[in-house]
mmCIF file of C-alpha atoms in Angstrom:
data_model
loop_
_atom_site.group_PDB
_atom_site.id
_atom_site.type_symbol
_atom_site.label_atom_id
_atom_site.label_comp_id
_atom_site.label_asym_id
_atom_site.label_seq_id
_atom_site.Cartn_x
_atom_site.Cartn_y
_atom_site.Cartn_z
ATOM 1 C CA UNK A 125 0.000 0.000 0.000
ATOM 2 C CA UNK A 126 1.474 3.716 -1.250
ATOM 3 C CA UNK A 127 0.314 7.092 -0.783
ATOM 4 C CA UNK A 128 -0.380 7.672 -4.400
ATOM 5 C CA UNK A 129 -3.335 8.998 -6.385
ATOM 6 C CA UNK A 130 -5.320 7.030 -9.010
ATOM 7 C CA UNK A 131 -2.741 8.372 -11.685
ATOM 8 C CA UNK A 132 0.005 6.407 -9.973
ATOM 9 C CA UNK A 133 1.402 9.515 -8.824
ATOM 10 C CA UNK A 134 2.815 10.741 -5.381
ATOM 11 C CA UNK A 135 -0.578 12.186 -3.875
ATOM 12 C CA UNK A 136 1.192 14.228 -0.875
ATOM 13 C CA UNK A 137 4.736 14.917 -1.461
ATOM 14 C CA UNK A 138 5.791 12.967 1.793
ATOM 15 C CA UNK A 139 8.731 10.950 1.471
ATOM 16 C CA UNK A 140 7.271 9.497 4.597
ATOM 17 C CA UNK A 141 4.364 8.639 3.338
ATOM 18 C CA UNK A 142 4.970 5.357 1.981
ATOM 19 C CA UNK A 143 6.817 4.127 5.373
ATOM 20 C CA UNK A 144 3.584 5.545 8.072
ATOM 21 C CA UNK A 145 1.584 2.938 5.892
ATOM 22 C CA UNK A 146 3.827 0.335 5.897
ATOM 23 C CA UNK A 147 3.723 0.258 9.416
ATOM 24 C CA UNK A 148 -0.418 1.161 10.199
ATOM 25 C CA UNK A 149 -1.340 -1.338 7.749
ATOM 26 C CA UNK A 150 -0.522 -4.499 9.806
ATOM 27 C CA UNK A 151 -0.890 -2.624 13.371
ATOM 28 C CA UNK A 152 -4.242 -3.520 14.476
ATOM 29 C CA UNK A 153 -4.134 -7.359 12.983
ATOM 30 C CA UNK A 154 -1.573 -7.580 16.086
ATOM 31 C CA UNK A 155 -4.518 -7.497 18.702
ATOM 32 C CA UNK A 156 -8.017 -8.292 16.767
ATOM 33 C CA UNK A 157 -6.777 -10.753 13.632
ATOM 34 C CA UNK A 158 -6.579 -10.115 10.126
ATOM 35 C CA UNK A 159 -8.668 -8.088 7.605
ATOM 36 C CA UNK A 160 -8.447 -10.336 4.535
ATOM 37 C CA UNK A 161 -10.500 -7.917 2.179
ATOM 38 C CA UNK A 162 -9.632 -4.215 1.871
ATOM 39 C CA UNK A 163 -12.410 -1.692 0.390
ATOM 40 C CA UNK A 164 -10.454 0.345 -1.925
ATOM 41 C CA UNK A 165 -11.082 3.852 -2.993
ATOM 42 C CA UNK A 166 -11.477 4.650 -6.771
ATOM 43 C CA UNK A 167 -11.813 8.340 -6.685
ATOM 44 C CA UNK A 168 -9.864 10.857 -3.430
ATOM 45 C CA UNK A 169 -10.845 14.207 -2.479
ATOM 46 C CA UNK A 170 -7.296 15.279 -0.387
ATOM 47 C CA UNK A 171 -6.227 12.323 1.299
ATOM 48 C CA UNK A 172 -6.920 8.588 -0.211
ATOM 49 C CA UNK A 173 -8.827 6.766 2.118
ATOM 50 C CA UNK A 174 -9.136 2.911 2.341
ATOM 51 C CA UNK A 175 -11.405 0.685 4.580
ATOM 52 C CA UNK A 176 -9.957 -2.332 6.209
ATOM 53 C CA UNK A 177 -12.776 -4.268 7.943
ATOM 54 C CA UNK A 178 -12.029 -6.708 10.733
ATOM 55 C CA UNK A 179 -14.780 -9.199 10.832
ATOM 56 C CA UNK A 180 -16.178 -10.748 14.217
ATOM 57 C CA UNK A 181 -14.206 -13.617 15.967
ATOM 58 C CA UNK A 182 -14.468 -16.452 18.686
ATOM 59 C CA UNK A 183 -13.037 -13.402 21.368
ATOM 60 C CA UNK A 184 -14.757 -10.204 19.879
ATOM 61 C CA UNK A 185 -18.343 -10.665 19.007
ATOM 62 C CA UNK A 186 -18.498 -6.931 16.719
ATOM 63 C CA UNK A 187 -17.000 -5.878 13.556
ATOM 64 C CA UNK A 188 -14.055 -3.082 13.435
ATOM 65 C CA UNK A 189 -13.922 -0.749 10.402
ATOM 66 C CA UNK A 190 -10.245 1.238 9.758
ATOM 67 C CA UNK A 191 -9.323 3.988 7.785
ATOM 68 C CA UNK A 192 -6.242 2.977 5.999
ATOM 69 C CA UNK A 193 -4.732 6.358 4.273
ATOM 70 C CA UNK A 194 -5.504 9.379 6.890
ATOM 71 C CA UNK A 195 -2.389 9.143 8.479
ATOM 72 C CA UNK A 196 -0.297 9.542 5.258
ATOM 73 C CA UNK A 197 -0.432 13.197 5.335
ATOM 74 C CA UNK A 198 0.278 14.926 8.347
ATOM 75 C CA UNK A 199 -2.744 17.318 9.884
ATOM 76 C CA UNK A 200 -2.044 20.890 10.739
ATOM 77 C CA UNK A 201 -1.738 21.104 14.067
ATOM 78 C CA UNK A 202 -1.909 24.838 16.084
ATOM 79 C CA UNK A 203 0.962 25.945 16.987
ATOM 80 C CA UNK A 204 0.676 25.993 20.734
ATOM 81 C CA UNK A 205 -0.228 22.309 21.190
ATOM 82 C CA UNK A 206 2.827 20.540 23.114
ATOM 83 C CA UNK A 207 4.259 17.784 21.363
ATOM 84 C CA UNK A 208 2.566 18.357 18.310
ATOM 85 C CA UNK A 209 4.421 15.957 16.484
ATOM 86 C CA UNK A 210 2.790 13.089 18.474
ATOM 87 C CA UNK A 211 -0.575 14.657 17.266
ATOM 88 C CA UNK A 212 -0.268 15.525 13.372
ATOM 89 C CA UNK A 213 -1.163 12.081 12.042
ATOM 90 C CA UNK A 214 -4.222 9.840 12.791
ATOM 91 C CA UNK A 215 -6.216 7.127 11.403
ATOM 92 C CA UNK A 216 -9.870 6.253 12.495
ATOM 93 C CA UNK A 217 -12.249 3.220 13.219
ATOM 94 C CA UNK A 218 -15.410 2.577 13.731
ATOM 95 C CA UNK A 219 -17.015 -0.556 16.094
ATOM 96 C CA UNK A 220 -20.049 -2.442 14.540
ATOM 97 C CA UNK A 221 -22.389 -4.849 15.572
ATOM 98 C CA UNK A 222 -21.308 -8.418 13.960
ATOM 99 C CA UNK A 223 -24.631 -8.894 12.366
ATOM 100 C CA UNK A 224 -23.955 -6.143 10.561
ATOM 101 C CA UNK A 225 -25.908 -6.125 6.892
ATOM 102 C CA UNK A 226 -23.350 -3.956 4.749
ATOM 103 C CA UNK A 227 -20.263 -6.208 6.103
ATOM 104 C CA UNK A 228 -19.578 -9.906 4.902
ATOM 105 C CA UNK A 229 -16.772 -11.942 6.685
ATOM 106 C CA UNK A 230 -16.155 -13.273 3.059
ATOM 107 C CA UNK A 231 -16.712 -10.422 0.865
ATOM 108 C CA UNK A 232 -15.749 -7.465 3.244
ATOM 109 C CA UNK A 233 -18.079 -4.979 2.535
ATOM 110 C CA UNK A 234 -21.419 -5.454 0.975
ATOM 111 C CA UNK A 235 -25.002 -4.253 0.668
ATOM 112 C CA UNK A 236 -24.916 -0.450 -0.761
ATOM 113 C CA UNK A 237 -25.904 2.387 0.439
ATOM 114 C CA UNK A 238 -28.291 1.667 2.411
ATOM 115 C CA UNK A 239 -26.074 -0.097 5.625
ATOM 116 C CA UNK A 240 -22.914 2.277 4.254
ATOM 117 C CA UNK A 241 -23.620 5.480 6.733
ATOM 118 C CA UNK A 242 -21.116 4.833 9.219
ATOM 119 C CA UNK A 243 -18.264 4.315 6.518
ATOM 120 C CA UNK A 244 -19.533 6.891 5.168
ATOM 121 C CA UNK A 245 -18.768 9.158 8.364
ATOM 122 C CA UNK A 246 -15.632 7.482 9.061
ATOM 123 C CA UNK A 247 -14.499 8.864 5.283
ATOM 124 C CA UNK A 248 -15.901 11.985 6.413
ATOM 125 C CA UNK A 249 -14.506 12.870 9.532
ATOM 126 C CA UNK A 250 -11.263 11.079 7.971
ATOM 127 C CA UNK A 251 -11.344 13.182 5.441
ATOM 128 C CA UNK A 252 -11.565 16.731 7.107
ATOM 129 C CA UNK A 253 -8.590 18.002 8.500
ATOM 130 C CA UNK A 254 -7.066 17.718 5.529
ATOM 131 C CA UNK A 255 -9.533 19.403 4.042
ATOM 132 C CA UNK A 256 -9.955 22.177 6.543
ATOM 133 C CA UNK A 257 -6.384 22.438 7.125
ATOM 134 C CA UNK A 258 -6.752 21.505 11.191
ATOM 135 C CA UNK A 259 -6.233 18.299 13.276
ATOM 136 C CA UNK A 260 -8.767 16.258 15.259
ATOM 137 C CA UNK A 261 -7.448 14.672 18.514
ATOM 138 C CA UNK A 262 -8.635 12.526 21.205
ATOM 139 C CA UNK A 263 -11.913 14.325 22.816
ATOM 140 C CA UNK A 264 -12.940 16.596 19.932
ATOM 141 C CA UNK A 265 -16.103 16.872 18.159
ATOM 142 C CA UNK A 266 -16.883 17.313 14.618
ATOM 143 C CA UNK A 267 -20.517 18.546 13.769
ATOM 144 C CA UNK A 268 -21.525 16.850 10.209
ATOM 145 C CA UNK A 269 -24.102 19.807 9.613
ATOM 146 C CA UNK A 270 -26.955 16.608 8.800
ATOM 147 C CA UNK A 271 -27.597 13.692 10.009
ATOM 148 C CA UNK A 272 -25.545 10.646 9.950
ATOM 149 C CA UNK A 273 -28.046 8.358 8.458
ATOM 150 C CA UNK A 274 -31.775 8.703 7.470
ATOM 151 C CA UNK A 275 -33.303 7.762 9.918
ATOM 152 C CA UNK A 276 -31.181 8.949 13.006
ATOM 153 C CA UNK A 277 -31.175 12.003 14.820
ATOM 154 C CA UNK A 278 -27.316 12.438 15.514
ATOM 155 C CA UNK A 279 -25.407 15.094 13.740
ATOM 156 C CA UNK A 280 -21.710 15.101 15.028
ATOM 157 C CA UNK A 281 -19.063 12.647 16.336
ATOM 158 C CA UNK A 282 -17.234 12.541 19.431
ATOM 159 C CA UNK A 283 -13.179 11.202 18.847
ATOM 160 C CA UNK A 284 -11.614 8.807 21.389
ATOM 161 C CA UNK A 285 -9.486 6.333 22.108
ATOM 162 C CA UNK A 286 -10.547 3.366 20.707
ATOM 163 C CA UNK A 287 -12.335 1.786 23.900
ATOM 164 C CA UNK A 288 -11.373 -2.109 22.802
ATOM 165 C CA UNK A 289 -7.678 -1.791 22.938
ATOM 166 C CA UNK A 290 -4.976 -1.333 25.627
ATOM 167 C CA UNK A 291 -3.838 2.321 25.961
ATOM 168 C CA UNK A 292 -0.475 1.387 23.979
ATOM 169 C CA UNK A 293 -1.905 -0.871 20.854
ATOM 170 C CA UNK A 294 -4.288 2.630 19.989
ATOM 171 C CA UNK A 295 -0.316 4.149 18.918
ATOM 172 C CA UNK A 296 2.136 3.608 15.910
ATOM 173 C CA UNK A 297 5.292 3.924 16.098
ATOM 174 C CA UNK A 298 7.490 4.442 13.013
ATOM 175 C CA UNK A 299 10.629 3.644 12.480
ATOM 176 C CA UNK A 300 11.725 7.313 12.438
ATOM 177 C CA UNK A 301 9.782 8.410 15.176
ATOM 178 C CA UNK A 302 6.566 9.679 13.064
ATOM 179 C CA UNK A 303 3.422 8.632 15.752
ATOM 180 C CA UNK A 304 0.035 7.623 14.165
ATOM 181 C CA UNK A 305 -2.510 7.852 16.936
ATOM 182 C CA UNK A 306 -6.143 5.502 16.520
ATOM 183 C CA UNK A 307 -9.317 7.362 17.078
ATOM 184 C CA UNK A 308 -13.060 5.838 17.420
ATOM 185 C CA UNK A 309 -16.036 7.394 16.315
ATOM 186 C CA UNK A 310 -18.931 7.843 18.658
ATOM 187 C CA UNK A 311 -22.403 8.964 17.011
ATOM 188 C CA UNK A 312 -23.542 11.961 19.651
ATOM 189 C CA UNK A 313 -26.601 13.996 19.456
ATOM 190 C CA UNK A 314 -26.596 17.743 18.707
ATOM 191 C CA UNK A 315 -27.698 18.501 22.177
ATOM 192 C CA UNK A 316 -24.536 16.147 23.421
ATOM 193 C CA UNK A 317 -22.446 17.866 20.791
ATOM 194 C CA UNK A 318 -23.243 20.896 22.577
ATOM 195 C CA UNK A 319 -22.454 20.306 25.618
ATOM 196 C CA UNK A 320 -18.911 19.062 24.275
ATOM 197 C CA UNK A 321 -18.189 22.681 22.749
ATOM 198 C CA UNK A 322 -19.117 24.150 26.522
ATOM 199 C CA UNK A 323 -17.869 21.858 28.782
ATOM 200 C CA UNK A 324 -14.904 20.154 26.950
ATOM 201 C CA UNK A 325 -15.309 16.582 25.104
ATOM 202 C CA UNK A 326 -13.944 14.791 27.919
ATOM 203 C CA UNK A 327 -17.058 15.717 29.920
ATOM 204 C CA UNK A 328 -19.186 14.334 27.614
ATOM 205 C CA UNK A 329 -17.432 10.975 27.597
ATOM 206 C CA UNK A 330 -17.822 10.773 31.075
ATOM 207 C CA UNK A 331 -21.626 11.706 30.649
ATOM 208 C CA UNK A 332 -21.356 8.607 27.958
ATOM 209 C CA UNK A 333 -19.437 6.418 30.381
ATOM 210 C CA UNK A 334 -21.684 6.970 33.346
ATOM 211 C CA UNK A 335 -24.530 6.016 30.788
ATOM 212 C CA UNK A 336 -22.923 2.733 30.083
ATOM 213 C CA UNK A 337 -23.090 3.830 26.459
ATOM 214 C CA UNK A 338 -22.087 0.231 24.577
ATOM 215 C CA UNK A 339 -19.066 1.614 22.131
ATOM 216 C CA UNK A 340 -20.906 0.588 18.918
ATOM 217 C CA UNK A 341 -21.519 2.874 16.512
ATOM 218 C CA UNK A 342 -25.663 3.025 17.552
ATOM 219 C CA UNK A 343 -27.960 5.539 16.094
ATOM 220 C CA UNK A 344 -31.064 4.505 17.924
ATOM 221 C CA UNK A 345 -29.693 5.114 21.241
ATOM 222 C CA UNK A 346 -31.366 8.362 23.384
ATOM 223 C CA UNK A 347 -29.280 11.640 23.909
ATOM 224 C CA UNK A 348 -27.373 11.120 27.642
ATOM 225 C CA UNK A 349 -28.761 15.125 28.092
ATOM 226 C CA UNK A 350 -32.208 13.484 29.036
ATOM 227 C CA UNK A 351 -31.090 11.943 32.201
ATOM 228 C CA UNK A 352 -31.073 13.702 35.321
ATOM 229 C CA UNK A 353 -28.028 16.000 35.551
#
């Protein structure tokens, strides 16, 4: 796997480029087994973005969705953030329930459109620092400006540490010292979004936490605003 375009092309001028993927592609098989089908992307707006889908086993009973791609350009990071070299390059993931339609242990993934929405938002929030020129770290929130999927009500997505790995499997290490830090996607309400901007996104994961939100990516699931404060 290369950081290049569909023309065959270097896509981001980063002779390091090539070397951050050869070391995030086989990261996670480490801890949750192998992805034997990757979902290529034809056409890239900024960064080119893969999907590398870990299906259900005997020891983890949901699916795990990866960008594969975000990580080859580094994010902008302000200037005032300490150590921001540890912060400029990410990849994302998303938790699914195993029964999930759109995903086929066989096939990898499957069904259209129509079960494609949190992929979808994975690409998305993937795909936007890079396009905004920013970063996105561990307790942000990114507002989506619609709703994830048809017929959900959540707008925006909280970042965290993925909450199905030990503290030190959620980091890359390159050889050079380049970091590539593992962020999960949590659906959160507008309301919940809110609160993040006002009282800081590590509130709201405790707010989540204390909720015994389940870390799949669930859409049906009520805002955490409507219990008792």
């Amino acid at each position: 796997m290369t950081a290049r375009d569909d023309t065959g092309g270097n896509l981001f001028g980063d002779h390091r480029a090539d070397a951050v993927l050869a070391a995030v592609e086989p990261h996670l098989a480490q801890f949750i087994g192998p992805a034997p089908n990757v979902f290529h992307e034809i056409l890239s707006d900024g960064v080119h973005l893969d999907l590398v889908p870990y299906a259900p086993t005997q020891e983890r009973d949901f699916w795990v969705v990866a960008t594969l791609g975000m990580s080859a350009k580094e994010m902008t990071t302000p200037q005032d953030v300490p150590d921001a070299a540890t912060w400029s390059r990410a990849e994302l993931l998303v938790t699914l329930p195993g029964d999930w339609p759109g995903l086929d242990p066989a096939k990898g993934v499957v069904g259209g459109e129509a079960h494609f929405h949190p992929l979808a938002a994975l690409k998305k929030v993937a795909r936007y620092p890079h396009l905004a020129g920013t970063s996105v770290a561990v307790s942000h929130t990114i507002n989506l400006d619609a709703a994830i999927a048809p017929d959900s009500e959540m707008t925006a997505i909280l970042l965290w540490w993925p909450l199905f790995l030990q503290d030190e499997q959620a980091t890359v290490v390159v050889a050079d010292g380049v970091q590539v830090n593992y962020f999960q996607l949590i659906p959160i309400h507008a309301d919940e979004c809110a609160y993040a901007q006002s009282q800081g996104g590590v509130a709201l994961f405790r707010r989540l936490a204390e909720a015994r939100i389940d870390h799949t990516f669930d859409l049906k699931r009520p805002s955490v605003m409507n219990e008792a404060t």
